[in-house]
Coordinates of N, CA and C in Angstrom, one line a residue:
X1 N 0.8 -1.2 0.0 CA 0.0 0.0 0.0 C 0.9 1.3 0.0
X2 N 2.1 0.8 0.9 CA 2.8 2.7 1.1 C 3.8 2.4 -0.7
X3 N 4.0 2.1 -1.4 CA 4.4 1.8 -2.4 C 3.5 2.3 -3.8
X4 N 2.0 2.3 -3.4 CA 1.1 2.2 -4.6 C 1.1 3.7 -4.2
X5 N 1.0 4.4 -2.7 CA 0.9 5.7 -2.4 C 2.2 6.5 -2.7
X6 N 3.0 5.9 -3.0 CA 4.6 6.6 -2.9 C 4.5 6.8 -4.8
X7 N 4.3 5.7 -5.4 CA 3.9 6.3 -6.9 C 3.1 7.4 -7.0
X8 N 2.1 7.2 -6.3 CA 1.0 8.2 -6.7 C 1.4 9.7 -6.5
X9 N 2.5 9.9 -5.7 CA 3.0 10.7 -4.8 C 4.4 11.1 -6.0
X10 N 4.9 10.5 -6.5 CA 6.1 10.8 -7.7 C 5.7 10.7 -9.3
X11 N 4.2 10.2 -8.9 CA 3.6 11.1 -10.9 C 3.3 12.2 -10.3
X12 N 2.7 12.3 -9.3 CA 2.0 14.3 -9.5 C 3.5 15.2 -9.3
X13 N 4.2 14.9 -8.5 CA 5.6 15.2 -8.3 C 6.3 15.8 -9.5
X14 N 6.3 14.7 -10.0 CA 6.8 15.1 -11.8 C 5.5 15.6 -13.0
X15 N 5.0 15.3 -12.8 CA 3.7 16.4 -13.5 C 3.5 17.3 -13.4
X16 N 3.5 17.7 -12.1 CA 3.6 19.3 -11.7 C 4.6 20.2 -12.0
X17 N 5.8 19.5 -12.0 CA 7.2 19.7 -12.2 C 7.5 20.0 -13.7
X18 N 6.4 19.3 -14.4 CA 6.6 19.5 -16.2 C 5.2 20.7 -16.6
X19 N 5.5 21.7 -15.9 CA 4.1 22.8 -16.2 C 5.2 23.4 -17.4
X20 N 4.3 24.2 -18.3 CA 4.7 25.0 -19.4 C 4.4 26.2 -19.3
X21 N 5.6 27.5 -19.8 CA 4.5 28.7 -20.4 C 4.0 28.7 -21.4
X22 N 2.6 28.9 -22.0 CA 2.1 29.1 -22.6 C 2.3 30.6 -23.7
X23 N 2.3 31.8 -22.3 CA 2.2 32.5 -22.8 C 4.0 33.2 -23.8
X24 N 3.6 34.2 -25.1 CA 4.7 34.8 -25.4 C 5.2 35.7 -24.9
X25 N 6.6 35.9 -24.2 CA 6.7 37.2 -23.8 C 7.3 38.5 -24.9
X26 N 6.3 39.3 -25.4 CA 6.3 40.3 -26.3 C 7.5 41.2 -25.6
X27 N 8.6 41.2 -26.1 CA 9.6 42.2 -25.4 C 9.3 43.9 -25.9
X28 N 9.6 44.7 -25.0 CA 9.3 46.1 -25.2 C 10.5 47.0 -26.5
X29 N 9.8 47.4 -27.3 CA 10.6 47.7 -28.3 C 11.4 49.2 -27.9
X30 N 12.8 48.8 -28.7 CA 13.5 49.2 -28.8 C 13.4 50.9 -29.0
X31 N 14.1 52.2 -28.7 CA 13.4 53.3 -29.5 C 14.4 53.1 -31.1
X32 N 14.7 52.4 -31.3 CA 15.1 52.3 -32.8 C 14.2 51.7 -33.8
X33 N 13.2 50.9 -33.2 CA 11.9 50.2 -33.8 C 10.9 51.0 -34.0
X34 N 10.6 51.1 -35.5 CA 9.5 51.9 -35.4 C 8.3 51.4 -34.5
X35 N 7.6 52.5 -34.5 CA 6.4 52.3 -33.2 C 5.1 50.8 -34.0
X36 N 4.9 51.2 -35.2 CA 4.2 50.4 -36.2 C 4.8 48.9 -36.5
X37 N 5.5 48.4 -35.8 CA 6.8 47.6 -36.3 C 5.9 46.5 -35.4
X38 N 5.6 45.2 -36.1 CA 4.7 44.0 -35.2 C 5.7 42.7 -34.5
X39 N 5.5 42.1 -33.8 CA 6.1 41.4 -32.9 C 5.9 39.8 -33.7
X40 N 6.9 39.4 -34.2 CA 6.7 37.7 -35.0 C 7.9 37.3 -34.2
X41 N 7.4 36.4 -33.7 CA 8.0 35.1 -32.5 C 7.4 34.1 -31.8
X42 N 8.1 33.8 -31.1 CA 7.2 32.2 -30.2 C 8.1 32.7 -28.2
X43 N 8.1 31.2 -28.3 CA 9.0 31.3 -27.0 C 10.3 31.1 -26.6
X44 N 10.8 31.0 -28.2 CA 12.5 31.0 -28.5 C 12.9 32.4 -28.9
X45 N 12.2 33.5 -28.8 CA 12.6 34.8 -29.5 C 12.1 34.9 -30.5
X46 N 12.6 36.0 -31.6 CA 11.8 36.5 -32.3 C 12.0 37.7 -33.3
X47 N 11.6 38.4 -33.7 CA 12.3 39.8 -34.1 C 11.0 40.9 -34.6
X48 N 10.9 42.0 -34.5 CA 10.1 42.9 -34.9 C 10.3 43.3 -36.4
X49 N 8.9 43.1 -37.0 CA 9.1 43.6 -38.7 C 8.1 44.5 -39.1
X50 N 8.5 45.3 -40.2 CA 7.6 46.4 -40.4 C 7.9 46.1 -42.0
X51 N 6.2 45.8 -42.2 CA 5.9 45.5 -44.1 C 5.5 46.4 -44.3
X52 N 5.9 47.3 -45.5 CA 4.8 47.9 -46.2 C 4.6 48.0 -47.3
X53 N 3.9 48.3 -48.7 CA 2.9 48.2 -50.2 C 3.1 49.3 -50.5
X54 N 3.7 49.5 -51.6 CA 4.1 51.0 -52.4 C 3.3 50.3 -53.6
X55 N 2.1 51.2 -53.6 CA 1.1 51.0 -55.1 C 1.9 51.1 -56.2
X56 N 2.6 51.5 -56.5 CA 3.6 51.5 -58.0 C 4.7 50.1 -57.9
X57 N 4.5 49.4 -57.1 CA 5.5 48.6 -57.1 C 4.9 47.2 -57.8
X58 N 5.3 46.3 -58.2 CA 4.6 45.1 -58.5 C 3.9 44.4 -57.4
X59 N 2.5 43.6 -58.3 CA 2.3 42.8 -57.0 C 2.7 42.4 -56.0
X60 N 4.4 41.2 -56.4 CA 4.8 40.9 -55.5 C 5.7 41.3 -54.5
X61 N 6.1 42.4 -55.0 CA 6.7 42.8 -54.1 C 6.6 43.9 -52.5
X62 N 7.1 43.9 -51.7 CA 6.8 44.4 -50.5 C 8.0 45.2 -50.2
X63 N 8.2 46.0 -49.1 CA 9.0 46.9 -48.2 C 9.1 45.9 -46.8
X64 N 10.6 45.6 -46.9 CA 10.7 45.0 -45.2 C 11.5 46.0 -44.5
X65 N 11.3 45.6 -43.1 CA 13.0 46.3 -42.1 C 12.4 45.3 -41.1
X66 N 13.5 44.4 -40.5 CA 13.5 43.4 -39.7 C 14.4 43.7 -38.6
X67 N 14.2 43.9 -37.5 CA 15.1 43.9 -36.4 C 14.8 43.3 -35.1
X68 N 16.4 42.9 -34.8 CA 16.3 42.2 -33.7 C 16.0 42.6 -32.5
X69 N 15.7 41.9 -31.0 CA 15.4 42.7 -30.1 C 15.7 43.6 -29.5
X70 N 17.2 43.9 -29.8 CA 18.2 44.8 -29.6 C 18.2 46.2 -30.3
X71 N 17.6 46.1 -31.1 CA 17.0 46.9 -32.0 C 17.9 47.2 -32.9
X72 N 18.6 46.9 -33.3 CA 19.3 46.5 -34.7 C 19.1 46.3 -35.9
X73 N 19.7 46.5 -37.0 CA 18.3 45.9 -38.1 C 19.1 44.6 -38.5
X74 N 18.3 43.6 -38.7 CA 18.5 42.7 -39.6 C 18.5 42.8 -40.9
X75 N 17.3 43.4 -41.3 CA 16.9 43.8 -42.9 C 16.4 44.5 -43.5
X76 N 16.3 45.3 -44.0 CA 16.0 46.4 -44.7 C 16.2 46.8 -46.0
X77 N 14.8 46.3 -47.1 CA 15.1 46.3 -48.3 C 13.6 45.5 -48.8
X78 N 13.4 45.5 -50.2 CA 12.9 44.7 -51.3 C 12.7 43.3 -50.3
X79 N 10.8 42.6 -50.3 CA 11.2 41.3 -50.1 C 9.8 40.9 -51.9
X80 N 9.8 39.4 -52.1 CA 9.2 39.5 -53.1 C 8.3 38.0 -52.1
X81 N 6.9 38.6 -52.4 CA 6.0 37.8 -51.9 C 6.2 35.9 -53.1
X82 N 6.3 34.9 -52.4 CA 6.3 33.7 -53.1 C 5.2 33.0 -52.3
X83 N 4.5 31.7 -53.4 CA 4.4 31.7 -54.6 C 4.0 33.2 -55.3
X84 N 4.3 33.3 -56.5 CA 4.0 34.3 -57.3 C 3.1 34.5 -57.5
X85 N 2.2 35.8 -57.8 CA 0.4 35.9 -57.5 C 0.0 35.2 -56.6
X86 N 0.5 34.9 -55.4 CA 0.2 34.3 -54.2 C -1.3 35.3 -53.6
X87 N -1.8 36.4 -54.3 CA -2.7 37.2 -53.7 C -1.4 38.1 -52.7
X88 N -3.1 39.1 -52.5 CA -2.4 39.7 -51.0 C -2.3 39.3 -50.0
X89 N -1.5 40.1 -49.1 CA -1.3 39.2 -47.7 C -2.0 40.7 -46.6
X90 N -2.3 40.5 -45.9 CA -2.5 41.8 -44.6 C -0.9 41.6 -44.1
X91 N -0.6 42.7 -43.9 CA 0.9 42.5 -43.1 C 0.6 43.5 -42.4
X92 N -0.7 44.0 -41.8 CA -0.6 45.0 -40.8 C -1.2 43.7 -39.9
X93 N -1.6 42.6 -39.8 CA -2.0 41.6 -39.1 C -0.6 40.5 -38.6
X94 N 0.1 41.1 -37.6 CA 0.6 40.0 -36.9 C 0.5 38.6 -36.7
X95 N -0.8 38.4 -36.8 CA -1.1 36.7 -36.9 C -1.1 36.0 -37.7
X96 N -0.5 36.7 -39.0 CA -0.4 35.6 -40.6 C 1.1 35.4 -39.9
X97 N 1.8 35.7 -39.6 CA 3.5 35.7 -39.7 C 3.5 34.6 -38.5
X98 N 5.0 34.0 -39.0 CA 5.0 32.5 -38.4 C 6.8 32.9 -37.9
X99 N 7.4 33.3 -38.5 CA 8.9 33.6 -37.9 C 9.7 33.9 -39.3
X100 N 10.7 34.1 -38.7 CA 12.4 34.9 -39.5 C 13.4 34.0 -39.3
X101 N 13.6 33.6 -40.7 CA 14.7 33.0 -40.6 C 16.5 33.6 -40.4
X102 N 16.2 34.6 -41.8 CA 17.1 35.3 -41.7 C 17.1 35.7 -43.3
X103 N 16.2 35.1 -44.0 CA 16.4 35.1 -45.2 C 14.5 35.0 -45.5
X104 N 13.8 34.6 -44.9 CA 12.5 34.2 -45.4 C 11.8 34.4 -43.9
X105 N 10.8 35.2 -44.4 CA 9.8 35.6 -43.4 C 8.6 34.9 -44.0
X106 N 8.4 33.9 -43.1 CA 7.1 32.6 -43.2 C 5.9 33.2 -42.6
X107 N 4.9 33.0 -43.8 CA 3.5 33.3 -43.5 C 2.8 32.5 -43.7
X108 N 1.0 32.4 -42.6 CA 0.0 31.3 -42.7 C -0.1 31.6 -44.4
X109 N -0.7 30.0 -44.4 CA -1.0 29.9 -46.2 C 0.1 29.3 -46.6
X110 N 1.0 29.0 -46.5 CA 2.4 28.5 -47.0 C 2.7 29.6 -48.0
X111 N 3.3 30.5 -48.0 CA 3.0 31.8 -48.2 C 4.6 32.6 -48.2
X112 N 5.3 33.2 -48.6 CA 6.7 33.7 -48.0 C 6.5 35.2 -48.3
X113 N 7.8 36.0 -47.8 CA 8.6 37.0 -48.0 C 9.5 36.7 -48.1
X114 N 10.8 36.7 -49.1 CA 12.0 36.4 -49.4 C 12.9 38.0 -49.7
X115 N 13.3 38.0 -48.9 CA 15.3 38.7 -48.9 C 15.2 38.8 -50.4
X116 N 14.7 40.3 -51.5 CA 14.8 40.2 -53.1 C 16.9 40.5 -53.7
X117 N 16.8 39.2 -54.2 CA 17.8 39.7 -54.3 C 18.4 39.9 -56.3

C-alpha cells in the first residue's frame, strides 16, 4: 500500500514539475523600432518587422525592415511575396507571420517573403 501511495506521490511530483509557459513574452521595443513595427515570435525569441505596399510597385513585391530585439536591423530592403500571384497578404496583421529566418519571413497559407535579391 505505502508503495502504490509513494507512486501516486512521484507522478504528480513530476507532472507538476513539467508545467509550461504558454504564454509569449512580447519584449518592449527598442526606441530604434518603429512604433508600427509588429512582434513575430514564439517562445524561442523573435524579431520585430515592419511591411509595407508602395502602389507603383509590383504585385509581389513588398518593403521590409527586420530587427532584432536589440534593435538592430536585420533587414531592410525589397522582399518579393512567393508563390508568385500568391494574392495579397495583410501584413498590418501580426497573426499571418509565423517567424524569420534570416532570409525568409514565413507566413499562414504557406505563403513567403524572401530577402529580393
Amino acid at each position: 500500500m505505502k508503495q502504490i501511495f509513494f507512486c501516486i506521490f512521484l507522478a504528480h511530483f513530476f507532472i507538476s514539475c513539467n508545467t509550461q509557459q504558454d504564454e509569449i513574452h512580447i519584449p518592449q521595443k527598442p526606441n530604434s523600432v518603429p512604433e508600427a513595427a509588429l512582434w513575430v515570435g514564439g517562445m524561442d525569441g523573435g524579431v520585430f518587422i515592419l511591411i509595407k505596399k508602395n502602389d507603383t510597385s509590383p504585385p509581389d513585391e513588398y518593403w521590409g525592415e527586420v530587427y532584432y530585439v536589440s534593435g538592430d536591423i536585420a533587414y531592410k530592403g525589397k522582399m518579393q511575396l512567393t508563390p508568385k500571384g500568391g494574392g495579397v497578404i495583410d501584413y498590418t496583421n501580426s497573426e499571418i507571420f509565423q517567424g524569420w529566418d534570416g532570409d525568409i519571413l514565413y507566413i499562414s497559407g504557406n505563403k513567403q517573403l524572401k530577402i529580393y535579391k
